[in-house]
């Protein structure tokens, strides 16, 4: 059972939906680098063996009663981490794309920079291998668009390899975008005058299973995220600083 | 025109009947039936109140009252639908919050169940 230990307690959060082919080895790989790290898998009503495989691999599993979507699952993971008293949470994908070797780098940057959020970015050193073309175009667009809003360059705004400290944890535990949360979360941070940092990571191809982002959904994705960002800017100009 | 207006009147009465019947059967909650009853009532009123419809038609520069009535029907139902979108969004938010709470509670309950076992093993 996960429990924060010490002052700089870190929890690993893995949202997973039908990831039985990968989630077990992701957990074991994290364990091989950090044997004692608390790992929470949020299982979004997977139809496959995700839940039992994650349990057997040694993670704690939080199961939601019906399919909530990525944002809802990340939020409930943040909520639990906050309630349990964790200081930092690093979220990574259950499909094996995020190499657990970078956990140390993300955590170190969270601590040393004091930024509320640290993003593992595939575009700082590399060129973003293992990323579909549609997604690449989307990332280019949002990089430019967010540059205008955040007044700071984000190399990889859609990365799901993200660390947060307790301040951000508190905010995200209370409210978090439901669908495609990464970009909106950045705008929320800006509204609160929080800071983010990016660190270079290398992404790998997904180990097994299917990506949930298809070409068809890309258009919906862009429209949805743009609207979400717009709503958040409107809130900001309304002067609500929560 | 007369015939169309009667048709609309008939439809509004049918709608009211349907809503009331469903309230009685508890298929629809009173607070959500109000929008429909209100919409049906407005339509019934306008279809029977020729002078009102005529002057409204003139006001917006159309001299074809049935078309105006259709326009109004469209607007009224758009409003009802919008209201329901708001209601659905509220419900969805509440539902998500509830789901997350249940998930956390279930997780912690399991924790409680597992803890005594762990100490048993240690003994
Ligand atoms: N809880 C939950 N997790 C999800 C859902 N969809 C995807 N995920 C998880 O989110 C992570 C990323 O999902 P992917 O489909 O790989 O998306 P991606 O990595 O952004 O896209 P690719 O680069 O195409 O792989 C994985 O751990 C998935 O299991 C969902 O609906 N609910
Ligand atoms: Mg992936």
CSV table of C-alpha atoms and ligand atoms in Angstrom, one decimal:
chain,number,residue,atom,x,y,z
A,1,UNK,CA,0.0,0.0,0.0
A,2,UNK,CA,1.4,3.3,-1.0
A,3,UNK,CA,2.4,5.7,1.6
A,4,UNK,CA,4.6,8.8,1.5
A,5,UNK,CA,8.0,8.3,3.1
A,6,UNK,CA,10.3,11.1,4.2
A,7,UNK,CA,10.1,14.8,3.3
A,8,UNK,CA,10.5,14.6,-0.5
A,9,UNK,CA,8.0,11.8,-1.1
A,10,UNK,CA,7.4,10.9,-4.7
A,11,UNK,CA,4.5,8.9,-6.2
A,12,UNK,CA,4.5,7.5,-9.7
A,13,UNK,CA,1.1,7.8,-11.4
A,14,UNK,CA,0.2,5.7,-14.4
A,15,UNK,CA,-3.1,6.2,-16.1
A,16,UNK,CA,-3.9,3.0,-18.1
A,17,UNK,CA,-6.6,1.9,-20.4
A,18,UNK,CA,-6.3,-1.5,-22.0
A,19,UNK,CA,-2.6,-1.7,-21.5
A,20,UNK,CA,-2.2,-5.4,-20.4
A,21,UNK,CA,0.6,-5.8,-23.0
A,22,UNK,CA,2.8,-3.1,-21.6
A,23,UNK,CA,1.8,-2.0,-18.1
A,24,UNK,CA,3.5,-4.9,-16.3
A,25,UNK,CA,6.9,-4.4,-17.8
A,26,UNK,CA,6.6,-0.6,-17.3
A,27,UNK,CA,6.1,-1.2,-13.5
A,28,UNK,CA,8.9,-3.7,-13.3
A,29,UNK,CA,11.2,-1.4,-15.2
A,30,UNK,CA,10.4,1.4,-12.7
A,31,UNK,CA,11.0,-1.0,-9.9
A,32,UNK,CA,14.4,-2.0,-11.3
A,33,UNK,CA,15.5,1.7,-11.1
A,34,UNK,CA,13.7,2.6,-7.9
A,35,UNK,CA,12.7,-0.5,-5.9
A,36,UNK,CA,10.7,1.4,-3.2
A,37,UNK,CA,8.9,4.0,-5.2
A,38,UNK,CA,5.1,4.0,-4.6
A,39,UNK,CA,3.4,3.4,-8.0
A,40,UNK,CA,-0.3,4.0,-8.5
A,41,UNK,CA,-2.0,2.7,-11.6
A,42,UNK,CA,-5.4,4.3,-12.4
A,43,UNK,CA,-7.3,1.8,-14.4
A,44,UNK,CA,-10.1,3.3,-16.5
A,45,UNK,CA,-12.3,0.2,-16.6
A,46,UNK,CA,-10.0,-1.6,-19.0
A,47,UNK,CA,-11.7,-4.6,-20.7
A,48,UNK,CA,-8.4,-6.6,-20.5
A,49,UNK,CA,-6.2,-7.8,-17.7
A,50,UNK,CA,-4.6,-4.4,-17.0
A,51,UNK,CA,-5.8,-4.3,-13.4
A,52,UNK,CA,-4.6,-7.8,-12.3
A,53,UNK,CA,-1.3,-7.5,-14.2
A,54,UNK,CA,-0.6,-4.1,-12.6
A,55,UNK,CA,-1.3,-5.6,-9.2
A,56,UNK,CA,0.8,-8.6,-9.8
A,57,UNK,CA,3.7,-6.4,-10.9
A,58,UNK,CA,3.5,-4.7,-7.6
A,59,UNK,CA,1.7,-1.5,-8.2
A,60,UNK,CA,-1.4,-0.2,-6.3
A,61,UNK,CA,-4.4,0.0,-8.5
A,62,UNK,CA,-7.2,2.5,-8.3
A,63,UNK,CA,-10.2,1.5,-10.3
A,64,UNK,CA,-12.9,3.9,-11.4
A,65,UNK,CA,-16.4,2.5,-11.7
A,66,UNK,CA,-17.0,3.6,-15.3
A,67,UNK,CA,-14.8,4.8,-18.1
A,68,UNK,CA,-13.8,8.4,-17.1
A,69,UNK,CA,-11.3,9.3,-19.7
A,70,UNK,CA,-7.7,10.2,-19.3
A,71,UNK,CA,-8.1,13.6,-17.5
A,72,UNK,CA,-10.6,12.3,-15.0
A,73,UNK,CA,-8.2,9.4,-14.1
A,74,UNK,CA,-5.1,11.6,-13.8
A,75,UNK,CA,-7.1,13.9,-11.6
A,76,UNK,CA,-8.3,11.2,-9.2
A,77,UNK,CA,-4.7,10.0,-9.0
A,78,UNK,CA,-3.5,13.5,-8.1
A,79,UNK,CA,-6.4,13.7,-5.6
A,80,UNK,CA,-5.3,10.5,-3.8
A,81,UNK,CA,-1.6,11.6,-3.8
A,82,UNK,CA,-2.5,14.9,-2.4
A,83,UNK,CA,-4.7,13.4,0.3
A,84,UNK,CA,-2.1,10.9,1.3
A,85,UNK,CA,0.4,13.7,1.6
A,86,UNK,CA,2.8,13.2,-1.3
A,87,UNK,CA,5.2,16.0,-2.1
A,88,UNK,CA,5.7,15.2,-5.8
A,89,UNK,CA,3.9,13.1,-8.4
A,90,UNK,CA,5.4,12.0,-11.7
A,91,UNK,CA,3.0,10.8,-14.3
A,92,UNK,CA,4.0,8.5,-17.1
A,93,UNK,CA,2.3,6.4,-19.7
A,94,UNK,CA,1.4,2.8,-19.3
A,95,UNK,CA,2.3,1.9,-22.8
A,96,UNK,CA,6.1,1.9,-22.3
A,97,UNK,CA,6.8,5.0,-24.3
A,98,UNK,CA,8.3,6.8,-21.3
A,99,UNK,CA,11.7,5.5,-20.2
A,100,UNK,CA,11.7,5.4,-16.3
A,101,UNK,CA,15.4,6.3,-16.4
A,102,UNK,CA,14.3,9.9,-16.6
A,103,UNK,CA,12.3,9.9,-13.3
A,104,UNK,CA,15.5,11.0,-11.5
A,105,UNK,CA,16.0,13.9,-13.9
A,106,UNK,CA,12.4,15.0,-13.6
A,107,UNK,CA,12.4,14.8,-9.8
A,108,UNK,CA,15.7,16.5,-9.6
A,109,UNK,CA,14.5,19.4,-11.7
A,110,UNK,CA,11.3,19.7,-9.7
A,111,UNK,CA,13.3,20.1,-6.6
A,112,UNK,CA,16.2,22.3,-7.8
A,113,UNK,CA,14.1,24.7,-10.0
A,114,UNK,CA,11.2,25.1,-7.7
A,115,UNK,CA,9.0,25.0,-10.7
A,116,UNK,CA,5.5,23.7,-10.1
A,117,UNK,CA,5.6,21.4,-13.1
A,118,UNK,CA,8.3,19.7,-15.1
A,119,UNK,CA,7.7,18.3,-18.6
A,120,UNK,CA,9.7,15.5,-20.1
A,121,UNK,CA,10.1,16.8,-23.6
A,122,UNK,CA,10.9,14.7,-26.7
A,123,UNK,CA,11.9,17.7,-28.8
A,124,UNK,CA,14.7,19.4,-26.8
A,125,UNK,CA,17.5,17.0,-27.8
A,126,UNK,CA,15.8,14.7,-30.3
A,127,UNK,CA,13.4,15.3,-33.1
A,128,UNK,CA,10.5,13.4,-31.6
A,129,UNK,CA,11.0,9.9,-33.0
A,130,UNK,CA,8.1,7.5,-32.6
A,131,UNK,CA,5.5,10.2,-33.0
A,132,UNK,CA,2.9,10.1,-35.7
A,133,UNK,CA,2.9,12.7,-38.4
A,134,UNK,CA,-0.6,14.1,-37.6
A,135,UNK,CA,0.5,14.5,-34.0
A,136,UNK,CA,3.8,16.2,-35.1
A,137,UNK,CA,1.9,18.8,-36.9
A,138,UNK,CA,-0.5,19.3,-34.0
A,139,UNK,CA,2.5,19.7,-31.7
A,140,UNK,CA,4.1,22.3,-34.0
A,141,UNK,CA,0.9,24.3,-34.1
A,142,UNK,CA,0.4,24.2,-30.3
A,143,UNK,CA,4.0,25.1,-29.7
A,144,UNK,CA,3.5,28.3,-31.7
A,145,UNK,CA,0.1,29.0,-30.2
A,146,UNK,CA,1.2,28.4,-26.6
A,147,UNK,CA,4.3,30.5,-27.1
A,148,UNK,CA,2.0,33.4,-27.6
A,149,UNK,CA,0.0,32.7,-24.5
A,150,UNK,CA,2.6,31.5,-22.1
A,151,UNK,CA,5.3,33.9,-23.2
A,152,UNK,CA,7.7,30.9,-23.0
A,153,UNK,CA,8.5,28.3,-25.5
A,154,UNK,CA,7.1,24.8,-24.8
A,155,UNK,CA,8.8,22.2,-26.9
A,156,UNK,CA,6.5,19.3,-26.2
A,157,UNK,CA,3.1,20.6,-25.0
A,158,UNK,CA,1.3,17.2,-25.4
A,159,UNK,CA,3.8,15.2,-23.4
A,160,UNK,CA,2.3,12.9,-20.8
A,161,UNK,CA,5.6,12.6,-19.0
A,162,UNK,CA,5.0,15.2,-16.4
A,163,UNK,CA,6.1,15.9,-12.8
A,164,UNK,CA,4.3,18.2,-10.4
A,165,UNK,CA,5.0,19.5,-7.0
A,166,UNK,CA,2.5,19.8,-4.1
A,167,UNK,CA,1.4,23.3,-5.1
A,168,UNK,CA,0.3,22.1,-8.5
A,169,UNK,CA,-1.0,18.9,-7.1
A,170,UNK,CA,-3.4,20.8,-4.9
A,171,UNK,CA,-4.7,22.8,-7.9
A,172,UNK,CA,-5.0,19.7,-10.2
A,173,UNK,CA,-6.6,17.6,-7.5
A,174,UNK,CA,-9.4,20.1,-7.4
A,175,UNK,CA,-9.9,20.7,-11.1
A,176,UNK,CA,-8.3,19.1,-14.1
A,177,UNK,CA,-9.4,19.1,-17.8
A,178,UNK,CA,-11.3,15.9,-18.6
A,179,UNK,CA,-10.1,15.2,-22.1
A,180,UNK,CA,-6.7,15.9,-23.6
A,181,UNK,CA,-5.6,17.6,-20.4
A,182,UNK,CA,-1.9,18.4,-21.1
A,183,UNK,CA,-2.2,21.7,-22.9
A,184,UNK,CA,-5.0,23.1,-20.9
A,185,UNK,CA,-3.1,22.3,-17.7
A,186,UNK,CA,-0.3,24.5,-19.0
A,187,UNK,CA,-2.7,27.4,-19.4
A,188,UNK,CA,-4.1,26.8,-15.9
A,189,UNK,CA,-0.6,27.0,-14.5
A,190,UNK,CA,0.0,30.3,-16.3
A,191,UNK,CA,-3.2,31.7,-14.9
A,192,UNK,CA,-2.0,30.9,-11.4
A,193,UNK,CA,1.4,32.4,-12.2
A,194,UNK,CA,3.1,29.0,-11.7
A,195,UNK,CA,6.2,28.0,-13.6
A,196,UNK,CA,7.1,25.0,-15.6
A,197,UNK,CA,10.4,23.6,-16.9
A,198,UNK,CA,11.2,21.2,-19.6
A,199,UNK,CA,13.8,18.5,-19.6
A,200,UNK,CA,14.9,16.4,-22.5
A,201,UNK,CA,13.7,12.8,-22.6
A,202,UNK,CA,13.8,10.2,-25.4
A,203,UNK,CA,10.5,8.5,-26.2
A,204,UNK,CA,10.2,4.9,-27.3
A,205,UNK,CA,7.7,3.2,-29.5
A,206,UNK,CA,4.7,1.9,-27.5
A,207,UNK,CA,5.3,-1.7,-26.4
A,208,UNK,CA,2.0,-3.2,-27.2
A,209,UNK,CA,-1.6,-2.2,-27.7
A,210,UNK,CA,-3.1,0.6,-29.7
A,211,UNK,CA,-2.7,4.3,-29.5
A,212,UNK,CA,-5.9,6.1,-28.6
A,213,UNK,CA,-5.0,9.0,-30.9
A,214,UNK,CA,-6.1,8.3,-34.4
A,215,UNK,CA,-6.0,10.6,-37.4
A,216,UNK,CA,-9.7,11.0,-37.3
A,217,UNK,CA,-9.6,12.3,-33.8
A,218,UNK,CA,-6.8,14.8,-34.4
A,219,UNK,CA,-9.2,17.4,-35.8
A,220,UNK,CA,-11.5,17.0,-32.8
A,221,UNK,CA,-8.5,17.2,-30.6
A,222,UNK,CA,-7.3,20.5,-32.0
A,223,UNK,CA,-10.8,22.1,-31.8
A,224,UNK,CA,-11.4,20.7,-28.3
A,225,UNK,CA,-8.1,21.9,-26.9
A,226,UNK,CA,-8.4,25.4,-28.6
A,227,UNK,CA,-11.8,25.8,-27.0
A,228,UNK,CA,-10.5,24.7,-23.6
A,229,UNK,CA,-7.6,27.1,-23.8
A,230,UNK,CA,-9.9,29.9,-24.8
A,231,UNK,CA,-12.2,29.3,-21.9
A,232,UNK,CA,-9.2,29.3,-19.6
A,233,UNK,CA,-8.0,32.6,-21.0
A,234,UNK,CA,-11.4,34.1,-20.5
A,235,UNK,CA,-11.4,33.0,-16.9
A,236,UNK,CA,-8.0,34.6,-16.5
A,237,UNK,CA,-9.1,38.0,-17.8
A,238,UNK,CA,-12.1,37.8,-15.5
A,239,UNK,CA,-9.5,38.2,-12.8
A,240,UNK,CA,-10.2,35.0,-11.0
A,241,UNK,CA,-7.0,33.8,-9.6
A,242,UNK,CA,-8.4,31.1,-7.5
B,1,UNK,CA,-52.9,29.3,-42.6
B,2,UNK,CA,-55.8,28.5,-40.3
B,3,UNK,CA,-55.1,24.8,-40.7
B,4,UNK,CA,-51.5,25.1,-39.9
B,5,UNK,CA,-52.2,27.1,-36.8
B,6,UNK,CA,-54.7,24.5,-35.6
B,7,UNK,CA,-52.1,21.8,-36.3
B,8,UNK,CA,-49.6,23.6,-34.2
B,9,UNK,CA,-52.2,24.1,-31.5
B,10,UNK,CA,-53.0,20.4,-31.6
B,11,UNK,CA,-49.3,19.5,-31.4
B,12,UNK,CA,-48.7,21.8,-28.4
B,13,UNK,CA,-51.7,20.2,-26.5
B,14,UNK,CA,-50.3,16.8,-27.4
B,15,UNK,CA,-46.9,17.8,-26.1
B,16,UNK,CA,-48.4,19.0,-22.8
B,17,UNK,CA,-50.3,15.8,-22.5
B,18,UNK,CA,-47.2,13.8,-23.1
B,19,UNK,CA,-45.2,15.7,-20.5
B,20,UNK,CA,-47.9,15.5,-17.9
B,21,UNK,CA,-48.4,11.8,-18.5
B,22,UNK,CA,-44.7,11.3,-18.1
B,23,UNK,CA,-44.6,13.3,-14.9
B,24,UNK,CA,-47.3,11.2,-13.5
B,25,UNK,CA,-45.4,8.0,-14.4
B,26,UNK,CA,-42.3,9.6,-12.9
B,27,UNK,CA,-40.4,9.2,-16.1
B,28,UNK,CA,-39.5,12.9,-16.0
B,29,UNK,CA,-38.8,15.1,-13.0
B,30,UNK,CA,-41.0,18.1,-12.4
B,31,UNK,CA,-38.2,20.6,-12.7
B,32,UNK,CA,-37.2,19.4,-16.1
B,33,UNK,CA,-40.7,19.2,-17.4
B,34,UNK,CA,-41.2,22.9,-16.8
B,35,UNK,CA,-39.2,23.9,-19.9
B,36,UNK,CA,-41.3,21.7,-22.1
B,37,UNK,CA,-44.6,22.7,-20.6
B,38,UNK,CA,-43.6,26.4,-21.0
B,39,UNK,CA,-42.6,25.8,-24.6
B,40,UNK,CA,-45.8,24.0,-25.4
B,41,UNK,CA,-47.8,26.8,-23.7
B,42,UNK,CA,-46.1,29.5,-25.7
B,43,UNK,CA,-46.8,27.7,-28.9
B,44,UNK,CA,-50.4,27.1,-28.1
B,45,UNK,CA,-50.8,30.8,-27.1
B,46,UNK,CA,-49.2,32.1,-30.3
B,47,UNK,CA,-51.2,29.7,-32.6
B,48,UNK,CA,-54.5,30.9,-31.2
B,49,UNK,CA,-53.7,34.5,-30.7
B,50,UNK,CA,-53.7,35.8,-34.2
B,51,UNK,CA,-53.3,39.5,-33.5
B,52,UNK,CA,-50.2,38.8,-31.4
B,53,UNK,CA,-48.7,36.7,-34.1
B,54,UNK,CA,-49.5,39.3,-36.8
B,55,UNK,CA,-48.0,42.2,-34.9
B,56,UNK,CA,-44.9,40.2,-34.1
B,57,UNK,CA,-44.6,39.3,-37.8
B,58,UNK,CA,-44.8,42.9,-38.7
B,59,UNK,CA,-42.3,43.8,-36.0
B,60,UNK,CA,-39.6,41.7,-37.5
B,61,UNK,CA,-40.5,42.6,-41.0
B,62,UNK,CA,-42.0,39.3,-42.2
B,63,UNK,CA,-45.6,39.3,-43.4
B,64,UNK,CA,-46.0,35.6,-43.4
B,65,UNK,CA,-47.3,34.7,-39.9
B,66,UNK,CA,-46.9,30.9,-40.3
B,67,UNK,CA,-43.2,31.3,-41.2
B,68,UNK,CA,-42.8,33.5,-38.2
B,69,UNK,CA,-44.5,30.9,-36.0
B,70,UNK,CA,-42.1,28.3,-37.3
B,71,UNK,CA,-39.2,30.6,-36.5
B,72,UNK,CA,-40.5,31.1,-33.0
B,73,UNK,CA,-40.9,27.3,-32.6
B,74,UNK,CA,-37.3,26.9,-33.7
B,75,UNK,CA,-36.1,29.5,-31.2
B,76,UNK,CA,-38.1,28.1,-28.3
B,77,UNK,CA,-36.8,24.6,-28.8
B,78,UNK,CA,-33.3,25.8,-29.2
B,79,UNK,CA,-33.7,27.4,-25.8
B,80,UNK,CA,-35.0,24.3,-24.3
B,81,UNK,CA,-32.2,22.2,-25.8
B,82,UNK,CA,-29.6,24.6,-24.6
B,83,UNK,CA,-31.0,24.5,-21.1
B,84,UNK,CA,-30.8,20.7,-21.2
B,85,UNK,CA,-27.2,20.9,-22.3
B,86,UNK,CA,-26.5,22.9,-19.2
B,87,UNK,CA,-28.3,20.4,-17.1
B,88,UNK,CA,-26.4,17.5,-18.7
B,89,UNK,CA,-23.1,19.3,-18.1
B,90,UNK,CA,-23.9,19.8,-14.5
B,91,UNK,CA,-24.9,16.1,-14.2
B,92,UNK,CA,-21.7,15.0,-15.9
B,93,UNK,CA,-19.6,17.1,-13.5
B,94,UNK,CA,-21.4,15.7,-10.5
B,95,UNK,CA,-21.1,12.2,-11.9
B,96,UNK,CA,-17.4,12.5,-12.4
B,97,UNK,CA,-16.8,13.9,-8.9
B,98,UNK,CA,-18.9,11.1,-7.5
B,99,UNK,CA,-17.1,8.5,-9.5
B,100,UNK,CA,-13.8,9.7,-8.3
B,101,UNK,CA,-14.9,9.7,-4.7
B,102,UNK,CA,-16.2,6.2,-5.0
B,103,UNK,CA,-13.0,5.1,-6.5
B,104,UNK,CA,-10.9,6.6,-3.7
B,105,UNK,CA,-13.2,5.2,-1.1
B,106,UNK,CA,-13.1,1.8,-2.5
B,107,UNK,CA,-9.3,2.0,-2.7
B,108,UNK,CA,-9.0,3.0,0.9
B,109,UNK,CA,-11.5,0.4,2.0
B,110,UNK,CA,-9.3,-2.3,0.4
B,111,UNK,CA,-6.4,-0.8,2.2
B,112,UNK,CA,-8.1,-1.2,5.5
B,113,UNK,CA,-8.9,-4.8,4.7
B,114,UNK,CA,-5.4,-5.6,3.7
B,115,UNK,CA,-3.7,-4.0,6.7
B,116,UNK,CA,-4.7,-6.4,9.4
B,117,UNK,CA,-3.7,-9.3,7.2
B,118,UNK,CA,-0.3,-7.8,6.8
B,119,UNK,CA,0.2,-7.7,10.6
B,120,UNK,CA,-1.1,-11.2,10.9
B,121,UNK,CA,1.6,-12.4,8.6
B,122,UNK,CA,4.2,-10.6,10.6
B,123,UNK,CA,3.3,-12.3,13.8
C,1,LIG,N1,-7.3,6.3,-17.7
C,1,LIG,C1,-7.2,6.4,-19.0
C,1,LIG,N2,-6.0,6.3,-19.6
C,1,LIG,C2,-5.9,6.4,-20.9
C,1,LIG,C3,-7.0,6.6,-21.7
C,1,LIG,N3,-6.6,6.7,-23.0
C,1,LIG,C4,-5.3,6.5,-23.0
C,1,LIG,N4,-4.9,6.4,-21.7
C,1,LIG,C5,-3.5,6.1,-21.2
C,1,LIG,O1,-2.8,7.3,-21.4
C,1,LIG,C6,-1.5,6.9,-21.8
C,1,LIG,C7,-1.2,7.5,-23.2
C,1,LIG,O2,-2.1,7.0,-24.1
C,1,LIG,P1,-1.7,6.8,-25.7
C,1,LIG,O3,-2.9,6.3,-26.3
C,1,LIG,O4,-0.4,6.1,-25.8
C,1,LIG,O5,-1.5,8.3,-26.1
C,1,LIG,P2,-0.2,9.0,-26.5
C,1,LIG,O6,1.0,8.3,-25.9
C,1,LIG,O7,-0.4,10.4,-26.2
C,1,LIG,O8,-0.2,8.8,-28.1
C,1,LIG,P3,0.8,8.0,-29.0
C,1,LIG,O9,2.1,8.9,-29.1
C,1,LIG,O10,0.1,7.8,-30.2
C,1,LIG,O11,1.1,6.7,-28.2
C,1,LIG,C8,-1.4,5.4,-21.8
C,1,LIG,O12,-0.9,5.1,-20.5
C,1,LIG,C9,-2.9,5.0,-21.9
C,1,LIG,O13,-3.1,3.8,-21.3
C,1,LIG,C10,-8.3,6.7,-21.1
C,1,LIG,O14,-9.3,6.9,-21.7
C,1,LIG,N5,-8.3,6.6,-19.8
C,2,LIG,MG1,1.5,6.5,-26.0
